[in-house]
């Protein structure tokens, strides 16, 4: 249960300012007036003083090494800025937040750097009392001034724009004592105290000595100071990075850390090509890989080492909201400004053939921006959804009200030929005609490029592009360097790409960065599609400021319908499991978490040697 710091305004008018500040610090620090964890509905699985999360193991042993891989390279050691690419694991292993999520509860967090969390009765502020044991890797204590510095820095111009959007409704913060800080909210938002707890905490002293956002790369490789379980031990720019367990890690016996971060060293090696990286794994160059390709899973991860049990592969089930993966249109391009044109292009993707011929029927077609969750729109709009949508009926496509969400299909009795015939008619209605085998409108030819970061996706694009050619559309695809790819996405310098819009069990502030008009014009945002619709802006606010689960569900489903019939992406597919291949010496707990990504799951693994 989320406990409240006080039940009414005390008679403080007679106190001096200094005494008032002292009293506020004392009040916030009293355990009886604060909570060890918070959730959306006030309920928590783990009671005060709990020993460990259930998805960790008391059998986990400390020591050993883990080698991972990533693609491309890195050119900075600050994961919080826009320019450049940080190494894999830096924000996970070196930096920490005030609270950490429980992976077997839908939306709940428990104090880490924060010992106590107190949500004000009016829900317009939250007070964090820091754990007096918390230390940065240089031995200095984590103080309230570090928290304030972190908030101001990440909301500032030097940080990645995502943080400005995500922490938008935290108006400011006040230090109430050396280890006590209050975050004030611009308006009531039922998840904002949870969002505040996700603030990464930076060392003020370190970033006063080193530039937070170095200019022209000067100081970009300065080894950062954090409070996390690992130190940056060795850096080979663009090639590898090694993290070493901090022998003086302050939270080694913390209940949210017991049984976790068990390896003495974690090394990340970089490869330029995904196919090469698979062969490197089978050759023993690294220990574990997350597999996001069906072909690799079914055909490439075989051989004597698997047969002898030296290498293993396991699909670990999860209950995550699958979100949306799709071929993303950049609607900033006039070619894709018309939603009907985007709809026609989507009809050329034959998922059923792709799933059978290329994916061994492993995947489920994405049918929502909140796929695999209760937040996905179903059937026709409910009364709650209609209350949000009706005022904009004239501005919205009629299908939002009349047609259930369903991707184009070639399953019987449908066919690709029928879909292409429909697409051709739609394009003709928009003024596009095939002349000399090329789709034209006046002097304009319909040509565009799809940029990819993995060559493995080329086999998916080849039949899609071939189907488009039957419509007279000259589409091409190209795999580019990962660093260049990331830079082009940050600058919206593409026509079509493949991307994932991940969703949590309780969508909120991140929706601003995905879909709003403001994000569409802000470089580095995740609004790759360039969605700029005032109705979407309003529905995003309804999602963020929902005051109950029923309101959140209605708002998400209404947003789902409007985005779906905006045809901003060609929906792809999802898988309700995490596919991991790994060396046999690695072990993991017998009880799995429910809501997790593979990196979070990996925190609980250990070496059996």
XYZ file of C-alpha atoms in Angstrom:
609
model
C 0.000 0.000 0.000
C 1.361 3.446 -0.857
C 1.600 5.297 2.421
C 1.086 9.020 2.702
C 3.579 11.345 4.315
C 0.914 13.177 6.323
C -2.882 13.416 6.610
C -3.372 17.161 6.873
C -1.547 20.496 6.993
C 0.263 20.870 10.341
C 0.457 24.215 12.140
C 3.875 25.259 10.796
C 3.228 29.008 10.703
C 5.231 29.565 13.912
C 8.355 27.748 12.677
C 11.413 29.527 11.349
C 12.494 28.682 7.824
C 15.473 26.695 9.099
C 13.364 24.780 11.607
C 10.743 24.106 8.954
C 13.353 22.680 6.590
C 14.721 20.482 9.356
C 11.262 19.248 10.322
C 10.394 18.446 6.710
C 13.536 16.366 6.457
C 12.708 14.512 9.661
C 9.125 13.882 8.622
C 10.168 12.575 5.220
C 12.746 10.311 6.811
C 10.396 8.588 9.259
C 9.805 5.000 8.007
C 6.303 4.937 9.444
C 5.308 7.785 7.191
C 6.775 6.487 3.969
C 6.792 3.413 1.755
C 9.531 1.042 0.620
C 7.783 0.699 -2.732
C 5.035 2.165 -4.873
C 2.567 0.923 -7.471
C -0.285 2.245 -9.566
C -3.042 0.673 -7.488
C -1.373 0.929 -4.078
C -0.805 -2.808 -3.706
C 2.647 -4.398 -3.478
C 3.679 -8.020 -3.658
C 6.748 -7.582 -1.460
C 6.412 -6.402 2.144
C 8.897 -4.137 3.928
C 12.068 -6.011 4.761
C 11.617 -8.591 1.992
C 14.698 -10.685 1.304
C 14.815 -10.875 -2.490
C 12.662 -10.876 -5.606
C 11.088 -14.290 -6.254
C 12.576 -14.491 -9.748
C 16.109 -14.479 -8.316
C 17.776 -17.574 -6.878
C 19.465 -18.169 -3.513
C 21.680 -20.645 -5.405
C 23.226 -17.900 -7.533
C 26.952 -17.736 -7.027
C 29.187 -14.732 -7.442
C 32.147 -14.780 -9.791
C 33.027 -15.863 -13.279
C 32.773 -13.917 -16.488
C 30.158 -13.182 -19.114
C 30.876 -12.082 -22.663
C 28.128 -10.509 -24.754
C 28.036 -8.957 -28.202
C 26.582 -5.997 -30.014
C 26.604 -4.718 -33.570
C 28.312 -1.605 -34.890
C 30.442 0.257 -32.380
C 30.422 3.079 -29.840
C 32.031 6.500 -29.604
C 31.063 7.866 -26.183
C 30.665 6.861 -22.543
C 27.608 8.934 -21.726
C 24.333 7.145 -22.505
C 22.199 10.228 -21.771
C 23.093 12.535 -24.683
C 21.794 12.626 -28.243
C 24.981 12.757 -30.278
C 27.010 9.590 -30.629
C 26.485 5.946 -29.692
C 27.161 4.568 -26.177
C 28.283 0.983 -25.509
C 25.797 -1.718 -24.617
C 25.235 -2.066 -20.879
C 26.545 1.301 -19.712
C 23.257 2.608 -18.355
C 22.371 -0.818 -16.914
C 25.607 -1.649 -15.123
C 27.140 1.699 -14.135
C 24.200 3.972 -13.364
C 21.262 3.505 -11.001
C 17.850 5.017 -10.390
C 15.958 5.984 -7.260
C 13.704 2.943 -7.595
C 13.750 -0.291 -9.578
C 10.818 -2.197 -11.085
C 9.559 -5.550 -9.921
C 9.436 -7.882 -12.902
C 6.602 -10.034 -11.562
C 4.123 -7.211 -10.947
C 2.460 -5.183 -13.722
C 3.522 -1.742 -12.469
C 5.393 -1.617 -9.166
C 8.753 -0.210 -8.090
C 10.838 -0.579 -4.945
C 13.343 1.801 -3.461
C 17.019 1.393 -4.368
C 18.905 4.675 -4.033
C 15.738 5.908 -2.350
C 15.106 4.248 1.009
C 11.619 5.733 1.410
C 9.047 7.120 -1.010
C 6.221 9.390 0.150
C 3.456 10.407 -2.227
C 1.662 13.569 -1.113
C -2.089 13.309 -0.427
C -2.897 15.576 -3.375
C -0.545 13.552 -5.626
C 1.152 16.762 -6.699
C 4.552 15.786 -5.298
C 6.626 12.842 -4.139
C 9.415 12.898 -1.562
C 12.387 10.558 -1.703
C 14.619 9.829 1.261
C 17.935 8.470 0.070
C 19.576 5.411 1.526
C 22.412 6.776 3.627
C 24.565 3.813 2.520
C 24.342 4.750 -1.175
C 27.731 5.556 -2.680
C 29.120 6.414 -6.067
C 32.038 4.361 -7.339
C 34.485 7.066 -6.236
C 33.325 6.520 -2.640
C 31.320 9.737 -2.333
C 27.845 9.564 -0.832
C 24.807 9.975 -3.064
C 23.183 13.200 -1.884
C 20.008 15.111 -2.635
C 22.056 17.652 -4.563
C 23.105 14.859 -6.955
C 19.440 14.024 -7.515
C 18.570 17.671 -8.180
C 21.548 17.998 -10.519
C 20.415 14.861 -12.380
C 16.883 16.139 -12.863
C 17.994 19.548 -14.097
C 20.668 18.072 -16.350
C 18.452 15.462 -17.986
C 15.680 17.987 -18.534
C 18.201 20.410 -20.020
C 19.265 20.986 -23.607
C 22.438 18.929 -23.263
C 20.580 15.656 -22.673
C 18.789 13.415 -25.139
C 15.373 14.977 -25.927
C 13.663 11.806 -24.685
C 14.314 12.810 -21.075
C 12.779 16.244 -21.548
C 9.612 14.590 -22.782
C 9.585 11.767 -20.243
C 10.121 14.010 -17.207
C 8.091 16.857 -18.668
C 5.524 16.980 -15.864
C 8.109 17.112 -13.070
C 8.142 20.877 -12.759
C 11.016 21.150 -10.282
C 12.533 19.654 -7.145
C 13.374 20.955 -3.695
C 16.091 19.708 -1.377
C 14.585 19.255 2.083
C 17.736 17.893 3.680
C 21.084 16.321 2.659
C 19.341 13.051 1.831
C 15.768 14.203 1.213
C 14.323 15.686 -1.967
C 10.801 16.478 -3.106
C 9.727 16.386 -6.746
C 6.872 18.763 -7.579
C 4.472 17.903 -10.375
C 2.934 20.281 -12.889
C -0.332 18.362 -12.747
C -1.794 15.163 -11.343
C -0.656 12.036 -13.166
C -1.216 8.701 -11.481
C 2.111 7.241 -12.639
C 4.299 10.328 -12.230
C 5.697 9.256 -8.854
C 6.774 6.010 -10.542
C 8.330 7.961 -13.399
C 10.189 10.177 -10.924
C 11.696 7.061 -9.372
C 13.158 6.104 -12.764
C 15.426 9.153 -12.828
C 19.045 8.036 -13.425
C 21.233 9.592 -10.743
C 24.441 11.273 -11.883
C 27.394 12.393 -9.806
C 27.318 16.175 -9.675
C 30.979 16.300 -8.727
C 32.029 14.146 -11.697
C 30.102 16.171 -14.273
C 31.353 19.439 -12.851
C 34.838 18.161 -13.672
C 33.933 16.581 -17.031
C 31.582 18.033 -19.652
C 28.199 16.299 -19.738
C 27.841 16.850 -23.494
C 31.393 17.188 -24.887
C 31.857 19.315 -27.959
C 33.569 17.824 -30.991
C 34.122 14.586 -29.090
C 36.529 16.082 -26.568
C 36.126 14.120 -23.333
C 33.509 11.782 -24.824
C 35.413 8.738 -23.583
C 35.865 9.917 -19.997
C 35.085 6.919 -17.771
C 31.950 7.860 -15.819
C 31.310 7.636 -12.097
C 28.064 5.921 -11.158
C 26.536 4.109 -8.197
C 25.848 0.852 -10.046
C 27.278 -2.628 -9.475
C 29.972 -2.365 -12.144
C 32.904 -0.130 -13.062
C 34.168 0.512 -16.575
C 37.411 -1.468 -16.498
C 38.695 -1.450 -20.090
C 37.643 0.400 -23.215
C 38.662 -0.291 -26.786
C 36.644 2.380 -28.630
C 34.269 0.824 -31.102
C 35.592 -2.689 -30.451
C 34.884 -3.785 -26.889
C 34.198 -2.652 -23.356
C 34.676 -4.550 -20.123
C 32.737 -3.950 -16.910
C 34.198 -5.169 -13.610
C 32.141 -5.744 -10.462
C 32.744 -2.947 -7.985
C 34.270 -4.644 -4.911
C 32.815 -1.865 -2.778
C 29.363 -1.864 -4.356
C 27.103 -0.292 -1.765
C 23.942 -2.353 -2.513
C 25.408 -5.845 -2.704
C 23.026 -7.024 0.056
C 20.083 -4.827 -0.906
C 16.849 -6.859 -1.338
C 16.394 -5.524 -4.878
C 19.923 -6.662 -5.735
C 20.332 -10.024 -3.967
C 20.945 -12.813 -6.423
C 21.616 -10.304 -9.219
C 24.654 -8.937 -11.069
C 26.563 -12.096 -10.233
C 29.404 -12.019 -12.777
C 32.785 -10.588 -11.780
C 33.295 -9.215 -15.291
C 31.015 -8.538 -18.234
C 32.615 -7.902 -21.613
C 30.809 -6.655 -24.703
C 32.429 -7.385 -28.072
C 31.368 -5.573 -31.230
C 30.741 -7.078 -34.646
C 29.930 -5.288 -37.870
C 27.551 -7.923 -39.207
C 24.784 -9.960 -37.586
C 25.484 -13.070 -39.642
C 29.172 -12.957 -38.736
C 28.230 -12.546 -35.084
C 26.273 -15.825 -35.149
C 29.301 -17.717 -36.419
C 31.396 -16.002 -33.758
C 28.999 -17.242 -31.091
C 29.254 -20.820 -32.334
C 33.043 -20.438 -32.358
C 32.997 -19.507 -28.677
C 33.826 -15.803 -28.953
C 30.981 -14.823 -26.623
C 28.608 -16.562 -24.240
C 25.027 -15.522 -24.900
C 22.995 -14.030 -27.705
C 19.466 -12.751 -27.964
C 17.976 -14.158 -31.160
C 15.486 -12.032 -33.080
C 15.580 -13.988 -36.337
C 13.517 -17.115 -36.894
C 15.960 -18.454 -39.490
C 18.854 -18.186 -37.074
C 16.831 -19.893 -34.370
C 15.681 -22.787 -36.549
C 18.601 -23.359 -38.919
C 21.774 -21.540 -37.906
C 21.909 -22.423 -34.222
C 22.648 -26.084 -34.795
C 25.691 -28.298 -34.926
C 27.960 -30.473 -32.798
C 28.234 -28.024 -29.900
C 24.441 -27.964 -29.530
C 24.208 -31.731 -29.943
C 26.810 -32.250 -27.214
C 25.033 -29.837 -24.896
C 27.882 -27.322 -24.776
C 25.592 -24.732 -26.321
C 21.906 -24.435 -25.532
C 18.944 -22.467 -26.788
C 15.746 -21.792 -24.898
C 12.621 -19.753 -25.621
C 11.620 -18.122 -22.321
C 7.921 -17.106 -22.217
C 6.897 -13.615 -21.137
C 3.683 -11.643 -20.637
C 4.937 -8.341 -22.044
C 2.868 -5.863 -23.955
C 4.316 -6.518 -27.420
C 3.711 -3.008 -28.734
C 4.191 -2.443 -32.446
C 6.901 -3.463 -34.881
C 6.445 -2.367 -38.454
C 7.760 -0.881 -41.655
C 7.602 2.797 -40.723
C 6.601 5.472 -43.230
C 8.299 8.828 -42.769
C 5.221 10.967 -43.407
C 7.402 14.075 -43.546
C 8.078 12.894 -47.098
C 5.320 14.216 -49.403
C 5.212 10.810 -51.081
C 3.741 9.343 -47.875
C 1.603 12.276 -46.792
C -1.639 10.593 -47.933
C -2.894 7.895 -45.568
C -4.670 6.071 -48.396
C -1.385 5.767 -50.257
C 0.160 4.309 -47.104
C -2.755 1.903 -46.818
C -2.210 0.736 -50.401
C 1.470 0.041 -49.789
C 0.595 -1.986 -46.700
C -1.590 -4.255 -48.819
C 1.517 -5.408 -50.684
C 3.016 -7.119 -47.627
C 2.201 -10.829 -47.557
C 2.706 -11.786 -43.911
C 1.253 -15.272 -44.252
C 3.730 -16.241 -46.947
C 6.594 -14.576 -45.050
C 5.739 -16.382 -41.818
C 5.558 -19.763 -43.498
C 8.428 -19.477 -45.955
C 10.907 -17.483 -43.864
C 9.856 -17.682 -40.209
C 8.801 -21.328 -39.817
C 5.380 -20.107 -38.626
C 6.881 -18.850 -35.371
C 5.255 -15.426 -35.302
C 1.872 -13.852 -34.693
C 0.797 -10.917 -36.862
C 0.686 -7.638 -34.995
C -2.902 -6.430 -34.804
C -2.542 -3.452 -32.454
C -0.116 -0.816 -31.203
C -0.560 -2.571 -27.832
C -0.426 -6.144 -29.102
C -0.544 -9.060 -26.665
C -2.201 -6.951 -23.954
C -5.580 -5.938 -22.554
C -4.982 -2.431 -23.901
C -5.349 -3.529 -27.536
C -8.506 -2.289 -29.262
C -11.041 -5.050 -29.802
C -14.148 -5.157 -31.929
C -15.926 -1.828 -32.262
C -15.356 1.100 -29.868
C -16.781 0.758 -26.365
C -18.786 3.495 -24.678
C -15.646 4.731 -22.936
C -13.765 4.917 -26.216
C -16.637 6.633 -27.980
C -16.719 9.315 -25.317
C -13.164 10.204 -26.363
C -13.618 9.756 -30.113
C -17.083 11.186 -30.865
C -16.081 14.869 -30.557
C -13.679 14.288 -33.445
C -15.844 12.092 -35.673
C -15.621 14.543 -38.569
C -11.820 14.670 -38.311
C -11.254 10.935 -38.101
C -11.446 8.171 -40.711
C -14.850 6.471 -40.701
C -13.163 3.100 -40.067
C -12.226 4.221 -36.558
C -15.911 3.873 -35.676
C -17.060 1.131 -38.039
C -14.267 -1.407 -38.488
C -12.374 -3.604 -36.048
C -8.592 -3.546 -36.267
C -7.311 -6.238 -38.608
C -4.158 -6.313 -40.755
C -4.356 -7.183 -44.436
C -4.272 -10.932 -44.888
C -3.656 -13.425 -47.655
C -5.075 -16.329 -45.677
C -7.915 -18.107 -47.479
C -10.275 -16.939 -48.817
C -8.036 -13.887 -49.279
C -5.053 -13.711 -51.610
C -2.153 -11.454 -52.502
C -3.663 -10.902 -55.942
C -6.878 -9.560 -54.397
C -4.913 -7.285 -52.069
C -2.825 -5.886 -54.916
C -5.956 -5.318 -56.974
C -7.419 -3.333 -54.074
C -4.155 -1.402 -53.657
C -4.117 -0.530 -57.356
C -7.637 0.859 -57.121
C -6.779 2.953 -54.045
C -3.720 4.413 -55.764
C -5.750 5.195 -58.869
C -8.269 7.089 -56.742
C -5.396 9.176 -55.378
C -4.258 10.101 -58.884
C -1.545 7.502 -59.395
C -1.464 5.599 -62.695
C 0.947 3.034 -64.120
C 2.661 4.284 -67.271
C 5.383 2.290 -68.976
C 5.476 -0.010 -65.952
C 6.089 2.832 -63.478
C 3.531 4.316 -61.090
C 3.247 8.045 -61.808
C 1.239 11.092 -60.857
C 1.936 13.764 -63.407
C 5.714 13.964 -63.725
C 6.323 12.320 -60.310
C 7.420 8.710 -60.179
C 6.685 6.592 -57.094
C 10.142 5.668 -55.836
C 11.472 5.246 -52.309
C 14.248 3.588 -50.341
C 14.034 1.400 -47.231
C 17.070 1.625 -44.940
C 17.977 -1.341 -42.758
C 20.506 -1.927 -40.011
C 20.666 -5.711 -40.385
C 21.308 -7.577 -43.639
C 19.172 -10.415 -42.307
C 16.092 -8.282 -42.954
C 16.863 -8.114 -46.653
C 15.190 -11.485 -47.258
C 11.986 -10.052 -45.781
C 12.188 -6.931 -47.900
C 12.902 -8.705 -51.188
C 9.391 -10.198 -51.639
C 7.764 -7.020 -50.288
C 9.640 -4.890 -52.818
C 8.771 -7.378 -55.570
C 5.082 -7.085 -54.691
C 5.351 -3.296 -54.785
C 6.894 -3.548 -58.231
C 3.694 -5.216 -59.420
C 1.979 -1.939 -58.503
C 4.550 0.047 -60.485
C 6.329 1.227 -57.325
C 10.118 1.319 -57.548
C 11.166 0.529 -53.985
C 14.688 -0.436 -52.970
C 16.331 -1.495 -49.728
C 19.820 -1.022 -48.354
C 21.641 -2.108 -45.212
C 23.873 0.627 -43.833
C 26.440 0.964 -41.054
C 24.796 0.907 -37.593
C 26.296 4.257 -36.545
C 25.127 5.900 -39.765
C 21.733 4.232 -39.406
C 21.302 5.615 -35.873
C 22.326 9.082 -37.037
C 19.905 9.052 -39.959
C 17.023 8.021 -37.708
C 17.872 10.765 -35.205
C 17.662 13.286 -38.057
C 14.618 11.651 -39.700
C 16.740 11.209 -42.815
C 14.938 8.214 -44.300
C 11.854 7.323 -46.314
C 10.985 3.957 -44.774
C 12.641 1.814 -42.122
C 11.845 -0.986 -39.685
C 11.317 -0.052 -36.058
C 9.740 -1.192 -32.813
C 7.520 0.955 -30.599
C 7.821 -0.903 -27.327
C 5.074 -0.626 -24.712
C 4.951 -1.238 -20.982
C 2.062 -2.722 -19.040
C 0.990 0.845 -18.266
C 1.741 3.227 -21.151
C 2.322 6.840 -20.169
C 4.745 9.689 -20.777
C 6.754 7.828 -23.410
C 3.732 8.148 -25.732
C 4.602 11.834 -26.126
C 7.896 10.860 -27.704
C 6.251 8.294 -29.984
C 3.280 10.107 -31.465
C 2.858 13.816 -30.674
C 3.181 16.780 -33.002
C 5.840 18.301 -30.762
C 7.992 15.171 -30.962
C 7.557 15.027 -34.739
C 9.599 18.205 -35.059
C 12.236 17.340 -32.463
C 15.301 15.533 -33.779
C 16.144 12.444 -31.795
C 12.547 11.740 -30.832
C 11.006 8.340 -31.410
C 8.221 9.790 -33.529
C 9.889 8.335 -36.597
C 6.638 8.310 -38.539
C 6.210 12.065 -38.146
C 2.716 11.740 -36.688
C 1.327 15.254 -36.293
C -2.376 14.939 -35.532
C -4.122 17.107 -32.916
C -6.502 14.240 -32.126
C -3.548 11.961 -31.432
C -2.037 14.686 -29.240
C -5.230 14.826 -27.206
C -5.506 11.053 -26.882
C -1.884 10.816 -25.760
C -2.746 13.248 -22.967
C -5.738 11.093 -22.068
C -3.410 8.097 -21.765
C -0.903 9.993 -19.642
C -3.440 11.572 -17.300
C -5.825 8.627 -16.931
C -6.937 8.453 -13.305
C -7.968 4.787 -13.299
C -7.259 1.536 -15.109
C -10.612 1.806 -16.889
C -9.731 5.282 -18.173
C -6.279 4.105 -19.254
C -7.727 1.142 -21.150
C -10.288 3.302 -22.954
C -7.674 5.914 -23.855
C -5.163 3.349 -25.126
C -7.781 1.602 -27.223
C -9.008 4.893 -28.681
C -5.423 5.906 -29.496
C -4.844 2.462 -30.970
C -7.725 2.896 -33.407
C -6.661 6.349 -34.559
C -3.043 5.311 -35.107
C -4.069 2.092 -36.834
C -6.283 3.828 -39.378
C -3.651 6.504 -39.881
C -1.625 3.730 -41.578
C 1.674 5.065 -40.218
C 3.301 1.638 -40.335
C 2.912 -1.659 -42.127
C 2.362 -3.948 -39.111
C 4.854 -6.791 -38.703
C 4.761 -9.558 -36.102
C 5.596 -10.455 -32.518
C 6.706 -13.392 -30.404
C 5.575 -14.006 -26.801
C 8.952 -15.334 -25.705
C 12.592 -14.312 -25.362
C 14.832 -16.548 -27.488
C 18.286 -16.958 -25.984
C 21.237 -19.097 -27.041
C 23.960 -19.545 -24.434
C 26.888 -21.631 -23.230
C 25.952 -24.499 -20.939
C 27.867 -23.190 -17.912
C 25.393 -20.317 -17.556
C 22.527 -20.896 -15.130
C 19.351 -19.015 -14.314
C 16.615 -19.128 -11.641
C 13.904 -21.764 -11.850
C 11.168 -19.122 -11.479
C 10.950 -16.706 -14.387
C 9.756 -13.117 -14.168
C 6.536 -12.169 -15.950
C 7.253 -8.790 -17.539
C 10.835 -8.427 -18.702
C 13.323 -7.930 -21.479
C 16.258 -10.262 -21.889
C 18.767 -7.785 -20.406
C 16.740 -7.575 -17.176
C 16.467 -11.364 -17.072
C 20.215 -11.666 -17.572
C 20.809 -9.733 -14.338
C 19.692 -12.883 -12.455
C 22.000 -15.358 -14.240
C 25.288 -16.750 -12.955
C 28.202 -18.932 -13.975
C 27.923 -22.566 -12.935
C 31.655 -23.208 -13.148
